[in-house]
C-alpha positions as a LaTeX table, in Angstrom:
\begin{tabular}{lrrr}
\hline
Residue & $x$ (\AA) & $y$ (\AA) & $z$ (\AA) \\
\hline
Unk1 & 15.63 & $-14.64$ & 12.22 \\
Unk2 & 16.17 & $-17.93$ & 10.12 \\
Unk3 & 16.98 & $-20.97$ & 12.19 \\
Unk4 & 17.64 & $-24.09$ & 10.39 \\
Unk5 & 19.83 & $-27.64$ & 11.53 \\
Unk6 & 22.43 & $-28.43$ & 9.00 \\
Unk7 & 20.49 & $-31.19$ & 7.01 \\
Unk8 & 18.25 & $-28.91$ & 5.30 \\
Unk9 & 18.41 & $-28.61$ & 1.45 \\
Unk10 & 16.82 & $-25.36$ & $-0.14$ \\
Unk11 & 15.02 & $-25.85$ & $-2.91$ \\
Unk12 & 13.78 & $-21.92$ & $-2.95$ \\
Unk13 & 14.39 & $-19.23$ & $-0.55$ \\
Unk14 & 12.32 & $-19.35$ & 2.36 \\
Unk15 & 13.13 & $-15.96$ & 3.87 \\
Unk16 & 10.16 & $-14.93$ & 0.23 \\
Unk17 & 7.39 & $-16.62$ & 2.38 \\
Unk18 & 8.09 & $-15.20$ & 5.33 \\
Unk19 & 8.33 & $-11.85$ & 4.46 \\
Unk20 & 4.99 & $-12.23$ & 2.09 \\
Unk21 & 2.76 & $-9.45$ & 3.58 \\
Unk22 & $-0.44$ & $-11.40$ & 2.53 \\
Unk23 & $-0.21$ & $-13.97$ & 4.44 \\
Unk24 & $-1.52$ & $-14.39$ & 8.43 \\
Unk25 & 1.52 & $-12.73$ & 10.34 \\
Unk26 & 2.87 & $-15.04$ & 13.11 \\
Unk27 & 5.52 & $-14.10$ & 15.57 \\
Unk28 & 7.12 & $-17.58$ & 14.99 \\
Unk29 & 6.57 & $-20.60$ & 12.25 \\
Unk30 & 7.74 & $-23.97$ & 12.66 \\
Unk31 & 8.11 & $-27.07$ & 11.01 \\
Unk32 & 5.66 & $-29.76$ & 12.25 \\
Unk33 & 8.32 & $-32.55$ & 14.19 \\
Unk34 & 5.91 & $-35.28$ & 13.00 \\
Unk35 & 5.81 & $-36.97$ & 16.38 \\
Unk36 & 2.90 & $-36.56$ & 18.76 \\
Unk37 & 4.69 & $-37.74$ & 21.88 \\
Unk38 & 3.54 & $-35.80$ & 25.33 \\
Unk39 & 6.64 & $-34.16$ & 25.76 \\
Unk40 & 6.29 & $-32.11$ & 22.57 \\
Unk41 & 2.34 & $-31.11$ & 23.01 \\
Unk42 & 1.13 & $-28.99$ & 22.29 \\
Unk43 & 2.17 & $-28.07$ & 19.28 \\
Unk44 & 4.98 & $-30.66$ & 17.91 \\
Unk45 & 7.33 & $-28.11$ & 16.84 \\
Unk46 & 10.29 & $-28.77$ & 15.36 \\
Unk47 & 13.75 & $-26.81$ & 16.36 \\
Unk48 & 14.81 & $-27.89$ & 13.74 \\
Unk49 & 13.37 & $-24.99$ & 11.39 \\
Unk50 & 11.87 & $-21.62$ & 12.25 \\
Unk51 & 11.53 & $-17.97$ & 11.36 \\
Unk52 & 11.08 & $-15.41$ & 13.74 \\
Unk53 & 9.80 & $-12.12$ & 14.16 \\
Unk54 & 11.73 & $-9.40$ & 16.11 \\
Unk55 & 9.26 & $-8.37$ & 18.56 \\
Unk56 & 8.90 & $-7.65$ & 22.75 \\
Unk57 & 7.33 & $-11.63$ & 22.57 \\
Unk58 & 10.02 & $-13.14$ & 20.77 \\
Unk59 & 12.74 & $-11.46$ & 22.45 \\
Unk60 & 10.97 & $-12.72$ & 25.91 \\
Unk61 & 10.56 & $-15.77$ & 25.02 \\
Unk62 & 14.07 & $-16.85$ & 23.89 \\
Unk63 & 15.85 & $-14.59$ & 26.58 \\
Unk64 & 13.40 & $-16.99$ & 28.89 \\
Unk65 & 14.98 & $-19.90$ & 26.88 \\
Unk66 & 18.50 & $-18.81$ & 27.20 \\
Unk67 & 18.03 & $-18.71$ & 31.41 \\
Unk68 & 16.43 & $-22.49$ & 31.42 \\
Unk69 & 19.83 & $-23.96$ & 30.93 \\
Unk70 & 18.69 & $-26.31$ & 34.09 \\
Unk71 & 15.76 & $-27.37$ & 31.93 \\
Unk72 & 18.29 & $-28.23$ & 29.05 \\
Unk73 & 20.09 & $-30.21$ & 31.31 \\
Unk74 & 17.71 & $-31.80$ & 33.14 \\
Unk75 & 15.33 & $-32.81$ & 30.16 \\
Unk76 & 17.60 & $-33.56$ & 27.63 \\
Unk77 & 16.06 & $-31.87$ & 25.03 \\
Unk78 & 16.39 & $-27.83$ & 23.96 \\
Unk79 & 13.21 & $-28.84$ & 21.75 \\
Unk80 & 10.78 & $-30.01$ & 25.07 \\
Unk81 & 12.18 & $-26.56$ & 26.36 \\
Unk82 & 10.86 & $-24.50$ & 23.42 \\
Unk83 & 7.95 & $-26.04$ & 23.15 \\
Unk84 & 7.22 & $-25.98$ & 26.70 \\
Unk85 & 8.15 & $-21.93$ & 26.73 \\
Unk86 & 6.04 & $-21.31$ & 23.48 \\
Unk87 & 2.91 & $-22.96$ & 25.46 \\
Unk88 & 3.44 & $-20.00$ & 28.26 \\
Unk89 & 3.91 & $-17.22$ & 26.19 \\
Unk90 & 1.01 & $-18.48$ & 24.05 \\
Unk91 & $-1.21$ & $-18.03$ & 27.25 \\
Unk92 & 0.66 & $-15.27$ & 29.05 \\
Unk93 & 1.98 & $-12.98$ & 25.95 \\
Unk94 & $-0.28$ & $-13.44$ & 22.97 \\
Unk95 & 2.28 & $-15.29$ & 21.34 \\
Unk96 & 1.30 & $-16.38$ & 18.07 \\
Unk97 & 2.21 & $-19.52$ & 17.00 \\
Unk98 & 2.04 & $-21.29$ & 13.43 \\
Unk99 & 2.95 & $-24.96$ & 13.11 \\
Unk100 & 2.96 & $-26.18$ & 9.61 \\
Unk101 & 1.08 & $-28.91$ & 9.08 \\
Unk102 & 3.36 & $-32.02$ & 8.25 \\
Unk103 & 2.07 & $-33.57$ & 5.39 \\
Unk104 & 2.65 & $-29.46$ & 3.80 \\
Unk105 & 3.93 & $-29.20$ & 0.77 \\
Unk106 & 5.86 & $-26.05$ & 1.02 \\
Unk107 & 8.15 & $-27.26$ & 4.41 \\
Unk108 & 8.13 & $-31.09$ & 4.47 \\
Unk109 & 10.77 & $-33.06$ & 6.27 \\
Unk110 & 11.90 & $-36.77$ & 7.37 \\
Unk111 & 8.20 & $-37.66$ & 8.28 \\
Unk112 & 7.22 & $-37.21$ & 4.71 \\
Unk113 & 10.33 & $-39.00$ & 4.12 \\
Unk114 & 10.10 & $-42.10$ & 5.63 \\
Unk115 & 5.81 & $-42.26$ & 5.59 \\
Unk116 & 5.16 & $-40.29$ & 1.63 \\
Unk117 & 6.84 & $-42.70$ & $-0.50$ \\
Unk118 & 4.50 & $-40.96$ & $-3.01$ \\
Unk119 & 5.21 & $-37.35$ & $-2.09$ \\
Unk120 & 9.20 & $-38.03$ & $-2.36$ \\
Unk121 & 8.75 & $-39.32$ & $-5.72$ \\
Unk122 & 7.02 & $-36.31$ & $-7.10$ \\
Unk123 & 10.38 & $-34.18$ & $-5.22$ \\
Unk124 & 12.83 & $-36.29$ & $-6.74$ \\
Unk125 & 10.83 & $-35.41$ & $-10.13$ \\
Unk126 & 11.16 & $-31.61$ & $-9.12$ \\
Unk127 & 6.87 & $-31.77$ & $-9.47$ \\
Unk128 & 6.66 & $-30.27$ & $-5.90$ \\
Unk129 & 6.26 & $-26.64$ & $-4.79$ \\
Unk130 & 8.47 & $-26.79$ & $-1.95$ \\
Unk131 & 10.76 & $-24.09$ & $-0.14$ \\
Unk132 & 13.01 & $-26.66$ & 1.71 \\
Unk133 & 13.76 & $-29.93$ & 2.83 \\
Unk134 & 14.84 & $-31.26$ & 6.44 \\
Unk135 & 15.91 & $-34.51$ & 6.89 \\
Unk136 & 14.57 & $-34.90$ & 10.14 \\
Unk137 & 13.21 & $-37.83$ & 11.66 \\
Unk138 & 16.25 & $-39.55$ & 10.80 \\
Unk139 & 18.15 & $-41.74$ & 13.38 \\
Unk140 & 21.91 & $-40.46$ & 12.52 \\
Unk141 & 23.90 & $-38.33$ & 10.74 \\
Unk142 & 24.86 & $-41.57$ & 8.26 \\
Unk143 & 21.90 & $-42.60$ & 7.75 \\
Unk144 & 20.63 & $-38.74$ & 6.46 \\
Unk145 & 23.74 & $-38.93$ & 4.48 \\
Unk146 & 22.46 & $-41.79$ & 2.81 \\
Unk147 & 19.20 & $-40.95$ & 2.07 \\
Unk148 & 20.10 & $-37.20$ & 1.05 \\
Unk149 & 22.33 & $-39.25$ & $-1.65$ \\
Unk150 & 19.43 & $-41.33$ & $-2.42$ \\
Unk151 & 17.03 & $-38.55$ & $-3.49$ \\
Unk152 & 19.96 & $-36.36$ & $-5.01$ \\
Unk153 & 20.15 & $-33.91$ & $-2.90$ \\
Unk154 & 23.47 & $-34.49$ & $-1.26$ \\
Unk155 & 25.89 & $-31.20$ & $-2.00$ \\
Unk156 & 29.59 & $-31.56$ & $-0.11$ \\
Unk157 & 32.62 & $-32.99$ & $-1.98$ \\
Unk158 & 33.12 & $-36.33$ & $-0.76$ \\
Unk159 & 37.05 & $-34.99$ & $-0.04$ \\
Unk160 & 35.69 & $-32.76$ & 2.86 \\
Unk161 & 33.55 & $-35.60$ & 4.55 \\
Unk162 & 34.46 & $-36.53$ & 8.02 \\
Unk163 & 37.55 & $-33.62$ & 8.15 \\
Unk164 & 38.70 & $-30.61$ & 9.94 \\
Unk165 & 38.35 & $-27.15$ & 8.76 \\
Unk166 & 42.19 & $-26.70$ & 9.19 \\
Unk167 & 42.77 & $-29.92$ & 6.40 \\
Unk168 & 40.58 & $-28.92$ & 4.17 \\
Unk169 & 41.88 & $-25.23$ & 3.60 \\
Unk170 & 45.21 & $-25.91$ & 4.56 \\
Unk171 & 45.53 & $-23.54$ & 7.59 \\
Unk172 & 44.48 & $-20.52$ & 5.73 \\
Unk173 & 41.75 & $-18.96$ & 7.90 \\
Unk174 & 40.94 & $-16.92$ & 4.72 \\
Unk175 & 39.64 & $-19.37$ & 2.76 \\
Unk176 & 35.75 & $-20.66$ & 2.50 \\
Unk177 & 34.75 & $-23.88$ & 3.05 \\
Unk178 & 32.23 & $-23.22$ & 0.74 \\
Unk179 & 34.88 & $-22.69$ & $-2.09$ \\
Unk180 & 36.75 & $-26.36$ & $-1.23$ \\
Unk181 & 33.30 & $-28.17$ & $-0.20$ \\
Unk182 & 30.12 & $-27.30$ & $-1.92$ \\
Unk183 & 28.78 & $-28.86$ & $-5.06$ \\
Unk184 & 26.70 & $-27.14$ & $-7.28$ \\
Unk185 & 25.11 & $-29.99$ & $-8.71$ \\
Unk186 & 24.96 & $-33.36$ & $-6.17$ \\
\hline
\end{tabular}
């Protein structure tokens, strides 16, 4: 399973590394969040982005997530939750647990964005090996608009910004937004 937030931009399919039988096998990869605040030790996952394996640990662990709806409420965050829950079934289940590092090439995100000046210029360039990109780290949704433009990665027809489903297609439930919205070139 393929998780991913909406302000991701692929750059190559990510589902290839995943599935690459020489590498370490994890039950679950994430993106590294970038911050290192209590609430998301230990591990400073990011919901944001991650792949998981369909096993008895997995399954556990987000059916526990799905029942800690008073956790969701109570902290705020569905992120703190995870983490928290990937902590116990570290200790209690064997989960294993892979946290990219974020200054990684391959899955780089906001951090890199706003702290690799550097790094972002060799993307831009297309000199960088990378699978994806998340915008995260980002305070709002204009503000990843803007910098998604910036770097040239920004793929919706400007007619479909800020509008229903039912004015862009017109009513006709058939029809993909994909068809009406998506640029192949930004």
């Amino acid at each position: 399973l393929l998780f991913m937030d909406v302000d991701i931009v692929w750059y190559r399919n990510p589902i290839d590394y995943f599935m690459n039988k020489s590498l370490p096998q994890f039950d679950i990869y994430f993106q590294d969040d970038g911050s290192r605040q209590e609430r998301y030790a230990p591990y400073s996952a990011n919901s944001g982005f991650y792949f998981v394996r369909a096993n008895p640990r997995t399954q556990h662990l987000f059916r526990h997530l799905l029942y800690s709806g008073d956790l969701l409420n109570a902290w705020n965050s569905h992120q703190q939750v995870l983490i928290a829950l990937l902590a116990e079934y570290n200790s209690l289940m064997g989960l294993k647990v892979k946290v990219f590092a974020k200054e990684t090439e391959l899955f780089p995100g906001g951090w890199l964005y706003h702290r690799q000046k550097n790094e972002m210029k060799r993307i831009m360039k297309g000199e960088s090996n990378l699978y994806i990109f998340h915008m995260s780290w980002t305070e709002n949704k204009r503000n990843k608009l803007n910098f998604f433009q910036q770097i040239g990665q920004w793929y919706v027809q400007e007619t479909c910004i800020g509008k229903h489903y039912n004015d862009i297609v017109g009513g006709d439930s058939t029809v993909s937004l994909s068809t009406h919205c998506c640029l192949a070139e930004p």
